[in-house]
Structures are given as C-alpha cells and as structure tokens.
Coordinates of C-alpha atoms and ligand atoms in Angstrom, one line a residue:
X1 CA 118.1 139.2 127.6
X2 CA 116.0 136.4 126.2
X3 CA 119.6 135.4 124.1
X4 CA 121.0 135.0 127.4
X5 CA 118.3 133.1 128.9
X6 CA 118.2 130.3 126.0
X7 CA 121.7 130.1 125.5
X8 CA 121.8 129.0 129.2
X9 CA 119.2 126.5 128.7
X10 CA 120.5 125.3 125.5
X11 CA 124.0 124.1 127.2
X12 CA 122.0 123.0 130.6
X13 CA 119.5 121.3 128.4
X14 CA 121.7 119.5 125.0
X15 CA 122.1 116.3 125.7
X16 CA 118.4 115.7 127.3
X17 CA 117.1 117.9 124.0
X18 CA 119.5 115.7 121.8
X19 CA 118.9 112.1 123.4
X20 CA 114.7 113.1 123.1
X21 CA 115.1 113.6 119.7
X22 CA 117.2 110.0 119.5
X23 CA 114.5 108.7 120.7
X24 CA 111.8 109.8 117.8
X25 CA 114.0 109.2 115.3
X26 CA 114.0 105.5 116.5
X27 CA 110.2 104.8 115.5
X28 CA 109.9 104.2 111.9
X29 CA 106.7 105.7 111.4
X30 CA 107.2 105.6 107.2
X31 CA 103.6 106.5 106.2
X32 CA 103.7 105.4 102.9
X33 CA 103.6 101.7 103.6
X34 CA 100.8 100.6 105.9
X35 CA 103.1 98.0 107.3
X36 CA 104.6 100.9 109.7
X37 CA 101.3 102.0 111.0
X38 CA 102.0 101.2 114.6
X39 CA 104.8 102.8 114.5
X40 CA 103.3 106.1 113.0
X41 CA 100.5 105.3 115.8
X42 CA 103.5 104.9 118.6
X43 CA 104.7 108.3 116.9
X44 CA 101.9 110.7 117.0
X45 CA 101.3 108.9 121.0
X46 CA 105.2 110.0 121.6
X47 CA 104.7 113.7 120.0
X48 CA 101.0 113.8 122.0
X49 CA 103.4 113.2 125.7
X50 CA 106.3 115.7 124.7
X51 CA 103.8 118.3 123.9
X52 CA 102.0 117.7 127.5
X53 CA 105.5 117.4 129.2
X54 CA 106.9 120.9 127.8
X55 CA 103.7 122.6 129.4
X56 CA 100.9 122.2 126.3
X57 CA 96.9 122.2 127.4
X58 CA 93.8 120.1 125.6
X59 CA 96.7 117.7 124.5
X60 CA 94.7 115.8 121.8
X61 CA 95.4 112.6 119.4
X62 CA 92.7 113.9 116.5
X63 CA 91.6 110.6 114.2
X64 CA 91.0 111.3 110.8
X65 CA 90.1 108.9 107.8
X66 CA 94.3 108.0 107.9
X67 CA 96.8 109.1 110.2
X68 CA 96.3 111.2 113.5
X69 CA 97.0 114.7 114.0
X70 CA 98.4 115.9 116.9
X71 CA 96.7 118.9 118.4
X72 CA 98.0 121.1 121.2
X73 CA 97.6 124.5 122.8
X74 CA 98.5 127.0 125.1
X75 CA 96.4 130.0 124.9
X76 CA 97.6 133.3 127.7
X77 CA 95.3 135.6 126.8
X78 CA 92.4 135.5 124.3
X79 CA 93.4 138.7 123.1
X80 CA 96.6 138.3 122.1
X81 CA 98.2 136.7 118.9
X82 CA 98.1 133.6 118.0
X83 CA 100.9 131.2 116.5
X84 CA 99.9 128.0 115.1
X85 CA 103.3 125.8 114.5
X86 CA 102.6 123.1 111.6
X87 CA 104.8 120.3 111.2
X88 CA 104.6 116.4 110.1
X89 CA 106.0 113.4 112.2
X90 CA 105.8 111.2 108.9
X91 CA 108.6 110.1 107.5
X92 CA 109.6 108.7 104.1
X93 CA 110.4 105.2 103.4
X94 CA 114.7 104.4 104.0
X95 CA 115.2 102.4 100.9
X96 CA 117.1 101.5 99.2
X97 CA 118.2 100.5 102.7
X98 CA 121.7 98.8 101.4
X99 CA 122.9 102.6 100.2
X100 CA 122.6 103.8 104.1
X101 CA 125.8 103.7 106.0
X102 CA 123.9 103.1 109.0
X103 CA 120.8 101.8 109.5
X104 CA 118.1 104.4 109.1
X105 CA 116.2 104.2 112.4
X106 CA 119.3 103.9 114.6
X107 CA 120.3 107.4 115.0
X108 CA 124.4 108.2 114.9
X109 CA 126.1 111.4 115.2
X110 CA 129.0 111.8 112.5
X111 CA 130.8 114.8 111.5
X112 CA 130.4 115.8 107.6
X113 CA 132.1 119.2 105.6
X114 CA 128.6 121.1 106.3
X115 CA 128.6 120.2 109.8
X116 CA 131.4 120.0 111.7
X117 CA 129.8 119.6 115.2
X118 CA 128.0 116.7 114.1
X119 CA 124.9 115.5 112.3
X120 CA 122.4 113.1 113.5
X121 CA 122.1 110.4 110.8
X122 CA 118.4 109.0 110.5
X123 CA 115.6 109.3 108.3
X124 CA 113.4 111.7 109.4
X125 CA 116.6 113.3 110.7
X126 CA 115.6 116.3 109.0
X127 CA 112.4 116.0 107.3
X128 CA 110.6 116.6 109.9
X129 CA 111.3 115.1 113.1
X130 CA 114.4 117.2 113.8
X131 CA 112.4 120.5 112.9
X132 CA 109.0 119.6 113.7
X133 CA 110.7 118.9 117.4
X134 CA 112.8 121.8 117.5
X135 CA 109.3 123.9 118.1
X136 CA 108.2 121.6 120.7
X137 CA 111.8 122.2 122.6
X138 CA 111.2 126.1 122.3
X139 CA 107.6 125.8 123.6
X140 CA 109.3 124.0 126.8
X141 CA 111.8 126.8 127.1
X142 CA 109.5 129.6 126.6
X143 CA 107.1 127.8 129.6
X144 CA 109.7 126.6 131.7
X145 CA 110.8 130.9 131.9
X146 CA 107.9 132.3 131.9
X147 CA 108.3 134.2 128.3
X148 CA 105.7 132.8 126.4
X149 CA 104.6 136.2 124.6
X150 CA 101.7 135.4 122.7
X151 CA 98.9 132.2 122.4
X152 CA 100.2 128.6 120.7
X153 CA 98.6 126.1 118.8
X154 CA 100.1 122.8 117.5
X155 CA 99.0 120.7 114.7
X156 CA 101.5 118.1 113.5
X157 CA 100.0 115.6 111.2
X158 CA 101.0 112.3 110.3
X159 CA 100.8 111.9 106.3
X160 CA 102.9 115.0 104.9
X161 CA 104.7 112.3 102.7
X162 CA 101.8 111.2 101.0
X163 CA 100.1 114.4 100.5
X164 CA 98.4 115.2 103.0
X165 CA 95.0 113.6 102.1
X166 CA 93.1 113.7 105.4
X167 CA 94.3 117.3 107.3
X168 CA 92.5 119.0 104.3
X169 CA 89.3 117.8 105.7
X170 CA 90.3 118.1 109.1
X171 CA 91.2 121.6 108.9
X172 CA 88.2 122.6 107.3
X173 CA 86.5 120.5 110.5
X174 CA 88.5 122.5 112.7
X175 CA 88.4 126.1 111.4
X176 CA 86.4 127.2 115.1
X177 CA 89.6 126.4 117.2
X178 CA 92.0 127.1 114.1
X179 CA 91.7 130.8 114.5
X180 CA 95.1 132.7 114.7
X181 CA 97.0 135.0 113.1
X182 CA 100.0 133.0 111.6
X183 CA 101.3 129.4 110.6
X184 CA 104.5 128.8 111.8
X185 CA 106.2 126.0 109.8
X186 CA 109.7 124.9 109.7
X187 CA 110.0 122.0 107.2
X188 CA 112.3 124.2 104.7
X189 CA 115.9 124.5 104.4
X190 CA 118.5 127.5 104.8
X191 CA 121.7 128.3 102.1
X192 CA 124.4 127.5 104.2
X193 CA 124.6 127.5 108.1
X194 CA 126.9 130.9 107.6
X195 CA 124.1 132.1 105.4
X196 CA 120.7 132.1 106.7
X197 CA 117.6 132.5 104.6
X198 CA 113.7 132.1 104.4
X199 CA 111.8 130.7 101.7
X200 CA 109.2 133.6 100.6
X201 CA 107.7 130.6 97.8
X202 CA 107.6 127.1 97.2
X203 CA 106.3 125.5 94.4
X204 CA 102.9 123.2 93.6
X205 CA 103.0 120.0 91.9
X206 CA 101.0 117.3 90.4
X207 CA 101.9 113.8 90.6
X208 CA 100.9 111.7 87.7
X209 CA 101.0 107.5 86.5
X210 CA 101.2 106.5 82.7
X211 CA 100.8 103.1 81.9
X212 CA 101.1 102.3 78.5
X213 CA 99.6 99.2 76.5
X214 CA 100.4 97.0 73.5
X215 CA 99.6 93.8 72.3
X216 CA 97.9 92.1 74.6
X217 CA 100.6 89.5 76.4
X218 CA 103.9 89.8 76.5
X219 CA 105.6 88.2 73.2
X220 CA 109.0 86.9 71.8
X221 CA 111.0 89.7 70.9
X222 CA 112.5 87.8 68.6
X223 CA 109.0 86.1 66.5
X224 CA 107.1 89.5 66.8
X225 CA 109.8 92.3 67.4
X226 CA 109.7 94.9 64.7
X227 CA 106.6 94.2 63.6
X228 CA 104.7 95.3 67.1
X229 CA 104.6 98.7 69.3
X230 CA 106.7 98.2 72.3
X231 CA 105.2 100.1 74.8
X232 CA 108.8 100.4 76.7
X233 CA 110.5 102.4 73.6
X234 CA 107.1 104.3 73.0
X235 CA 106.6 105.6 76.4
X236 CA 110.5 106.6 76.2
X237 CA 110.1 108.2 73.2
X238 CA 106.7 109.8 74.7
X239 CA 108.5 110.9 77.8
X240 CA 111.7 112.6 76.3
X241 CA 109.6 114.1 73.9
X242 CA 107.9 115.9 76.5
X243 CA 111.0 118.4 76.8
X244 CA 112.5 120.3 73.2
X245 CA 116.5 121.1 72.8
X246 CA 116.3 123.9 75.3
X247 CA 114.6 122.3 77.8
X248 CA 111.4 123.4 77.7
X249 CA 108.2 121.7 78.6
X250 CA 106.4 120.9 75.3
X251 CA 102.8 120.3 76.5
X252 CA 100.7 122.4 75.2
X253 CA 99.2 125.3 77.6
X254 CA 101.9 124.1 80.2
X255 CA 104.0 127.8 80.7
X256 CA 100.2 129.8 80.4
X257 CA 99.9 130.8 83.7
X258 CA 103.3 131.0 84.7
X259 CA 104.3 134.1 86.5
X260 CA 107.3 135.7 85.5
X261 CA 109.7 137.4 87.7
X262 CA 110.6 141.1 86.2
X263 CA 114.2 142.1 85.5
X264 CA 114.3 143.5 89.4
X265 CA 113.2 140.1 91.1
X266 CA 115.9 138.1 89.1
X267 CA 118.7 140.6 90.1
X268 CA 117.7 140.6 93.6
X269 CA 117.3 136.5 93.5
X270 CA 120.8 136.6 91.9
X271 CA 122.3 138.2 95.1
X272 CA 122.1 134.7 97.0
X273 CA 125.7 133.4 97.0
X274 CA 125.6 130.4 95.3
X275 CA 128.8 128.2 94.1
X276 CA 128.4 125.8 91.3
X277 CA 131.3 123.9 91.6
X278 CA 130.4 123.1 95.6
X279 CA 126.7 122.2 93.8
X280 CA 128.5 119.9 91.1
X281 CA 130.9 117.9 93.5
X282 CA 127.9 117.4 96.4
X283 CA 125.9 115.7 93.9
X284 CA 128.8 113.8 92.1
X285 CA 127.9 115.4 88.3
X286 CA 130.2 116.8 86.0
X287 CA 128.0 119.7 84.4
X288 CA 124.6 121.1 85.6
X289 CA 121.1 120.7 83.3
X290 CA 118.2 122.8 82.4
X291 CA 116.0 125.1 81.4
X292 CA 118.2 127.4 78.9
X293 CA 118.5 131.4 80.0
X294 CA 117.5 130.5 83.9
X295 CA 120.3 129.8 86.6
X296 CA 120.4 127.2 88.8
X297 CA 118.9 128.8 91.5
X298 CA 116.0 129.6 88.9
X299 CA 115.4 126.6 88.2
X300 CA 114.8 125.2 91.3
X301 CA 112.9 128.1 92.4
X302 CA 111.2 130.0 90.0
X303 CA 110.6 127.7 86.7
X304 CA 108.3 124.7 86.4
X305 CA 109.9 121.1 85.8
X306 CA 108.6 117.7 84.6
X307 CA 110.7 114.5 85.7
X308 CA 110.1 110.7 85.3
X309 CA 110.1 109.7 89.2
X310 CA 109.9 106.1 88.5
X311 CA 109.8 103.8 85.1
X312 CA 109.2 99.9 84.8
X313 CA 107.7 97.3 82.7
X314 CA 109.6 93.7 80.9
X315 CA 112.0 91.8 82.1
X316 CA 114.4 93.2 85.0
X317 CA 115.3 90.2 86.7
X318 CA 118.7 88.4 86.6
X319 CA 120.4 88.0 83.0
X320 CA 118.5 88.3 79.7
X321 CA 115.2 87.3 78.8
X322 CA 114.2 88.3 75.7
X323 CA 110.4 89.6 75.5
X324 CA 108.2 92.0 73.9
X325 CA 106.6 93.4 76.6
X326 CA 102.7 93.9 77.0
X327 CA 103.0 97.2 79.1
X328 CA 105.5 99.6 80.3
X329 CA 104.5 102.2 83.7
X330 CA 105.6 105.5 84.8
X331 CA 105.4 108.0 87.7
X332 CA 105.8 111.3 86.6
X333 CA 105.8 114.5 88.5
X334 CA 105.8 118.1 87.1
X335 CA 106.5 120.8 90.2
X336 CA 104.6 124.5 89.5
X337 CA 105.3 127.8 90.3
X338 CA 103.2 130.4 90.9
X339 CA 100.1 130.8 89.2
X340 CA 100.0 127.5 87.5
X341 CA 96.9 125.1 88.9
X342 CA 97.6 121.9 89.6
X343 CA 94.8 120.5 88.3
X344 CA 95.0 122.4 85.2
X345 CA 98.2 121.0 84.8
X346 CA 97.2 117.0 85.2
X347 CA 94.5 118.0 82.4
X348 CA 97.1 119.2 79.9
X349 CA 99.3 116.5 81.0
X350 CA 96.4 113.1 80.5
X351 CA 95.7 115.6 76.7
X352 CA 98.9 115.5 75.4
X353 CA 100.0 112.0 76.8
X354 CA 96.7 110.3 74.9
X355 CA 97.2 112.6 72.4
X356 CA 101.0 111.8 71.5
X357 CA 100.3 108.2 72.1
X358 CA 100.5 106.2 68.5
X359 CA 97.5 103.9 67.8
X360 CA 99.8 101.0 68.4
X361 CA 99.4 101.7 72.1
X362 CA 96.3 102.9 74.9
X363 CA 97.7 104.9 77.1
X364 CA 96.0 105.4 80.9
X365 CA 96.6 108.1 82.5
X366 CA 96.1 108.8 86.6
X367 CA 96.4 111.7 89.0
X368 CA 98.3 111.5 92.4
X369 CA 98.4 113.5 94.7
X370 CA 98.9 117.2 93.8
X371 CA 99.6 120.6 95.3
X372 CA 99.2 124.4 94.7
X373 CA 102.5 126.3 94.6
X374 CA 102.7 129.5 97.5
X375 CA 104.4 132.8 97.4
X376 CA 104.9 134.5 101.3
X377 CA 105.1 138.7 101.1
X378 CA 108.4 139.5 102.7
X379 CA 106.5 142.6 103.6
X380 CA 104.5 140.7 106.5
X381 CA 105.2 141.2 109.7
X382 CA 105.2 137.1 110.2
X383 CA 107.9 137.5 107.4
X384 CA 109.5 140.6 109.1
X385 CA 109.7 139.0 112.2
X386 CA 111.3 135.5 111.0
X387 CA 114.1 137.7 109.8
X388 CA 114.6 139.5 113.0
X389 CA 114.9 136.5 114.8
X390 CA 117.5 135.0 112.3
X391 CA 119.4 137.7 112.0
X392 CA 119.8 138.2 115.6
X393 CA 121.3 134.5 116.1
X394 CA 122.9 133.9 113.1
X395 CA 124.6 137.9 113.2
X396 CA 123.4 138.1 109.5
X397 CA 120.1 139.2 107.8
X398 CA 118.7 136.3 105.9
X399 CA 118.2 135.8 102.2
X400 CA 114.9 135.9 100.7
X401 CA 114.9 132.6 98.8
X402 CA 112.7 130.2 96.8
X403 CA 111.9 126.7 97.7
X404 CA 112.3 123.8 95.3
X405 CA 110.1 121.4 97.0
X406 CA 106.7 121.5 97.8
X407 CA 104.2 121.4 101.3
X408 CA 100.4 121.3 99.3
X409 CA 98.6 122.3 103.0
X410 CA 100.3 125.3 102.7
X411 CA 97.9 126.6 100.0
X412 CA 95.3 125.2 101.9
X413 CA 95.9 127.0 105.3
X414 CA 95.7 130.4 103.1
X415 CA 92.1 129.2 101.2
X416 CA 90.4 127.6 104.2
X417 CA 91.9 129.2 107.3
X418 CA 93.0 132.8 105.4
X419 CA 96.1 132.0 107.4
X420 CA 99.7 133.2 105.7
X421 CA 102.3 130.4 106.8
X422 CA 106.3 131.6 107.4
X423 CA 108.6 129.3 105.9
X424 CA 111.1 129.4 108.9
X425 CA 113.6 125.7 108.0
X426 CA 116.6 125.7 109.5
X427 CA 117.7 122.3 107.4
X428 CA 120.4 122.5 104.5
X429 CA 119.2 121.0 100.9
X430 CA 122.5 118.7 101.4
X431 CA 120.8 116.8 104.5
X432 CA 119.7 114.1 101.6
X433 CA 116.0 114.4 102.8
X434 CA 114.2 111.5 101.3
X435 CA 117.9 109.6 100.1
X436 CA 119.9 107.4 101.7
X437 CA 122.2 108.6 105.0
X438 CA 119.3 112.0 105.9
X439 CA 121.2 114.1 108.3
X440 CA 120.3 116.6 110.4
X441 CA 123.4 119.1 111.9
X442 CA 123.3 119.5 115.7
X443 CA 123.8 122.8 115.1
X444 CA 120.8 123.4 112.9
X445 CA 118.8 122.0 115.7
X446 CA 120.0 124.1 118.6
X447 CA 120.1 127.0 116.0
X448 CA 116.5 126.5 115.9
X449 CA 115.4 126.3 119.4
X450 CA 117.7 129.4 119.8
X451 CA 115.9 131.1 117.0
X452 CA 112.0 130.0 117.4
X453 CA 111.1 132.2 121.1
X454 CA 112.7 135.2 119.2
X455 CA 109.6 135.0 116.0
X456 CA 107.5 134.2 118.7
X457 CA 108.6 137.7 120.6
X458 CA 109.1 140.2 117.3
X459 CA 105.8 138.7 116.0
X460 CA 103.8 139.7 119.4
X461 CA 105.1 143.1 119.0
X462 CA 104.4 143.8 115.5
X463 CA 101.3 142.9 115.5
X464 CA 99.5 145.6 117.1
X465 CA 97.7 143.1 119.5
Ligands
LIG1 N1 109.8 119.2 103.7 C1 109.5 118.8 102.4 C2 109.4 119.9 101.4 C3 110.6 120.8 101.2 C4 111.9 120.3 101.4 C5 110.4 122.1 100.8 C6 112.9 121.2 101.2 C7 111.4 122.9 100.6 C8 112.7 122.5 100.8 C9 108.3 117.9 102.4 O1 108.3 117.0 103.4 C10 108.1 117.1 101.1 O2 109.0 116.3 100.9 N2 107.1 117.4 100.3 C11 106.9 116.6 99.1 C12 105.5 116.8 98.7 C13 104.5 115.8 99.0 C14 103.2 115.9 98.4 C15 105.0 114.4 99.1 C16 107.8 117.0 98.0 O3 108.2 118.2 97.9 O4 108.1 116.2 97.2
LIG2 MN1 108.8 117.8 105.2
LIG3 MN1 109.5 115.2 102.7

C-alpha cells in the first residue's frame, strides 16, 4: 500500500523534489576554508526551513564552537521508537576547479553509463546534500499521508569534512533529547543501482603531517648537493619504506589489533559481484595494486592502508630552479579496520617516522583529525529492517558489504549515546565524491525517498515497541 502511495507522490512531487535539491547544491558551504562560512551559515538556515516546511517541530539552528547543527523533531508518541537520521550539509572543497566540466555549484543533469536517467552534477551532489536531503523529502511524504510510524529526530551537522570536531561535544551536551533507539545515516554508497547493498562496517582512520628538516636554509644544489641530507629524497625514501614488496605496512605494532575475518566471512564477502575490468577502465589504470593474498574488495574493506594524501617542499614553480631544499611536508593518512585504535595508531606512526628518520634530518610529526573504525550486526533489527525496505524497492535482497571510507561520529554515537547507526547510502563509489564532476543519479535519489518510509515502517514493527 505505502509502495503505491509514494510512488504517486514521487511522480506528483519530481521536479519540486529535484529543483529543491538544485537549489542546496547551489550554496557552497565548503567547510574546510573559512572563506565559505556564510555560505555554510546560509546552508544549515536553508536545511533549518525545509525541515519546518516538510512538517518538523522545535526546528532549531544549535551553535557550537564551529559550524551549526541542525536539530529537528517530530515525536507521535513518547512510547514508541525512535529514529534519529544523521547527515552533514558540508561539503568538500571543488578544486581543482579547472578538472570540472561544469562549474561545481551550478547544478546540471547529464546522462553517464551508471545512470542513464540522469545525474545531478555538483559537489555535494552526493556527499551529502543529495542523501542527507533525501530523508528530509521522506519525512514530508510520511507527514503529508499521515504514515509517520514511529518518533523522528534530525541532526545534520555542518563539519563532516573536517572531522567532525564540534558534534562530539555537542552530542555528549545533548544526550537528554538524544534518546532513541537507532541512527539512521545515509552517507554510504550501494554496488550498483541493479545491486543494492548496506555497509555492515566502515573503517577508522588517523590523519597525520610529517615535516621533515635539513640544513637550515634552502641551499645551491649544485655548491652543497651530495654532501647534505635532502629532506625531499629522505622523506621519499621514509615514506615508500613504510610499505615491504608485498604490500604490507612495515610500522611496527601496525597489524596488532587487527581483526581477521575467518575463512567463512571471506567466502561470504566474495559473493558480492564485483568486475575488475569495469573497476580498471572507471578509474583509467591498467592493473590493480595491494595488499598481496586480499581481493580488491578486501582491501578496501577489510585490510588497513597507509597513503601519502599530499607531498610538497622546493621549488614547484615555472621551469627549473636548482635548490637544496630546507624542508620537505607531507599529509599522510592510514584508514583502520576493526579493532585497531586510532590513536594507537598515530603513536606507532610519530615512533617509527622519528625513529627511521637519519640524523641528517628532525622530523615533526602531527595528528589530524582521526576516527575509530565501526562494524553494524546484520542480525539487528535496524539492520534487518534496512534490508526489507531495499529489497522491497529494488526487487533484490541487498549485499552485506564493507565501507572503504570513513564517518568518525559513528563510533561516537555507539560510545556516548549506546546508539547502533544503519549504514543505509543509496550513492555509487563512481559518483567521484570529493573529485572533480561529483554526481549524484536521479534515480538514486528518488530510490531513496522510495526506500526511507519503508525502514521507518519494518523498524516500528520489529521493535517490539
Ligand atoms: N560520506 C563519506 C564517507 C564514505 C563515503 C563512507 C563512501 C563510505 C563510502 C564522508 O563524508 C567522508 O568523506 N569521510 C571522510 C572522513 C573525514 C574525517 C573527513 C573520509 O572518509 O575521508
Ligand atoms: Mn559524507
Ligand atoms: Mn565526504
């Protein structure tokens, strides 16, 4: 009945749903660069009147140390369940800006081989405007037909991109009117849109900066080279060092705590289709890397990685200047999987980086931002009732999958709120969140708002309340 009832207010309702998202898309609120914090202000303001339009009570712009989070609710009945829907309305920066075909905050729809109805092309497309927004669409729907089943609670913050550094403390702030049962989250992506899946995991990370230092001023390669560390080649030489012939992390302590999947769990994560040569052309490579004896979708999934995010120091400008530098910089990032610590992890990491270091050089090393990696039971009813809802619009039961990238609140909503989040993305891993031309497929989006009243339903009945 209900699939009857939203498929008539999907085709009533698509271009108003379409042309509101349009309109998001169009604020740049990158929260990264405090140049864009009007915009992320004019943003969470935006979000604040959608929620109050689709039907939302105590409608509230929250101020924290940085960004706002928006906060919204709709409680029915105090003794029913409650879903609280997390999302972010940050985006990342666009550049490089010259590599988009269109310009990132003027949403266009353009066909592409994964979707042939059309993707909207914007930043934030995606990650998480499109998906954050699909929840806010399915709140109206479910208000607007009177089949709201259970209590709701919005919290979409403003500073996913750069960690998350103030709804930590707010949460913890806000535990008294953050009581519920389950944290609904779709900022994840699916295998294919003719194969839908949930992430039952994502992984942790920790985010680190080397900066390495020789002599102390930049010299003449050519008077002092060969007889002086330069810290370019030593913190090359550091960083490939930090991975052996097979791949494998070298710092010390680094694989301790990883969980390994039994023989079982790697046949049953086999089972997700998964074409290599559709994997090689999409990214333009000739032949895939890693860790030996894991697949790909290992890899991604279940196995730790280190990679060099960012490297500078010397000369870069135009033609050649020929210097010994001073110092050389990098951003490294290591992602974790279950039960490795993220802060264990930046320890081992600053060790063995001043510990490799030659005494030509001092190394500095600095922690980011970092996040603990999550595993969801897909025993839970949340879980359990994610895949009824897929399978029921998509005509398919939905893979069990791992995902690569990583949302550090997560973790948090378990330790300070005892809350278990579902992992319910609707996106594709081929939208090129955070690159150039981010997409998001108009059918992913109605797919969504399709799929969302239908958690919201299995979830009231499972739970007993
Ligand atoms: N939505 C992503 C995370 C994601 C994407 C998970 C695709 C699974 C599949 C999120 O916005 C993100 O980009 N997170 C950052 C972490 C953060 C600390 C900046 C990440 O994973 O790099
Ligand atoms: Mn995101
Ligand atoms: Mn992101």
């Amino acid at each position: 009945m209900e699939k009857s009832l939203i498929t008539n207010y999907l085709d009533q309702n698509k271009d108003r749903l379409l042309n509101e998202l349009i309109d998001l898309l169009k604020i740049p609120s990158i929260s990264a660069d405090s140049k864009y914090k009007p915009d992320v202000m004019k943003t969470a303001e935006a979000v604040k009147q959608r929620l109050i339009e689709a039907g939302a009570d105590k409608v509230e712009l929250c101020t924290t140390k940085g960004n706002p989070v928006v906060y919204a609710e709709k409680i029915i009945d105090q003794k029913k369940p409650t879903v609280i829907v997390y999302g972010h309305y940050d985006v990342q920066p666009a550049d490089p800006i010259e590599l988009w075909d269109s310009p990132p905050f003027e949403p266009i729809i353009k066909k592409t081989a994964a979707h042939p109805d059309g993707a909207i092309f914007a930043r934030g497309a995606c990650d998480d405007k499109g998906q954050m927004y699909m929840h806010v669409k399915a709140f109206e729907f479910m208000m607007k037909s009177n089949t709201l089943p259970c209590n709701v609670k919005f919290m979409i913050e403003g500073e996913e991109e750069v960690g998350s550094p103030s709804l930590g403390p707010w949460i913890i702030e806000n535990k008294n009117r953050l009581k519920g049962d389950i944290i609904l989250i779709s900022d994840t992506s699916i295998i294919a849109n003719d194969t839908p899946s949930i992430d039952a995991g994502l992984r942790g990370l920790a985010y680190m900066e080397v900066e390495v230092t020789g002599p102390n001023r930049d010299l003449h390669s050519g008077v002092y080279g060969g007889a002086v560390a330069n810290p370019i080649n030593i913190l090359c030489k550091m960083i490939a060092d930090c991975h052996d012939e097979n791949n494998h992390i070298t710092i010390p302590g680094f694989y301790d705590d990883v969980m390994e999947l039994s023989k079982e769990e790697r046949a049953e994560m086999a089972k997700a289709p998964f074409d290599l040569n559709d994997f090689k052309k999409d990214l333009g490579i000739a032949e895939e890397r890693g860790e030996k004896d894991f697949s790909t979708n290992e890899r991604t999934g279940i196995r730790p990685t280190l990679d060099v995010n960012g490297i500078w120091g010397g000369y870069t400008g135009e033609g050649a200047k020929t210097v010994l530098p001073s110092k050389a910089s990098a951003k490294i990032s290591m992602r974790l999987v279950p039960n490795q610590g993220s802060h264990k992890i930046s320890e081992l990491f600053q060790k063995h980086f001043e510990k490799t270091a030659p005494k030509s050089v001092k190394v500095k090393v600095t922690a980011h931002h970092g996040g603990e990696p999550v595993v969801v039971s897909t025993e839970s009813i949340g879980f359990k009732a994610a895949s009824k809802a897929m399978q029921e619009t998509y005509g398919k039961k939905p893979i069990p999958t791992r995902g690569g990238g990583s949302i550090p609140i997560v973790a948090l909503f378990k330790k300070e709120l005892g809350l278990d989040s579902i992992l319910f993305g609707f996106g594709l891993d081929s939208d090129a969140l955070h690159s150039p031309n981010e997409h998001y497929g108009l059918f992913n989006y109605y797919k969504g708002i399709e799929t969302i009243p239908l958690f919201y339903k299995y979830f009231s009945e499972q739970s007993g309340k």
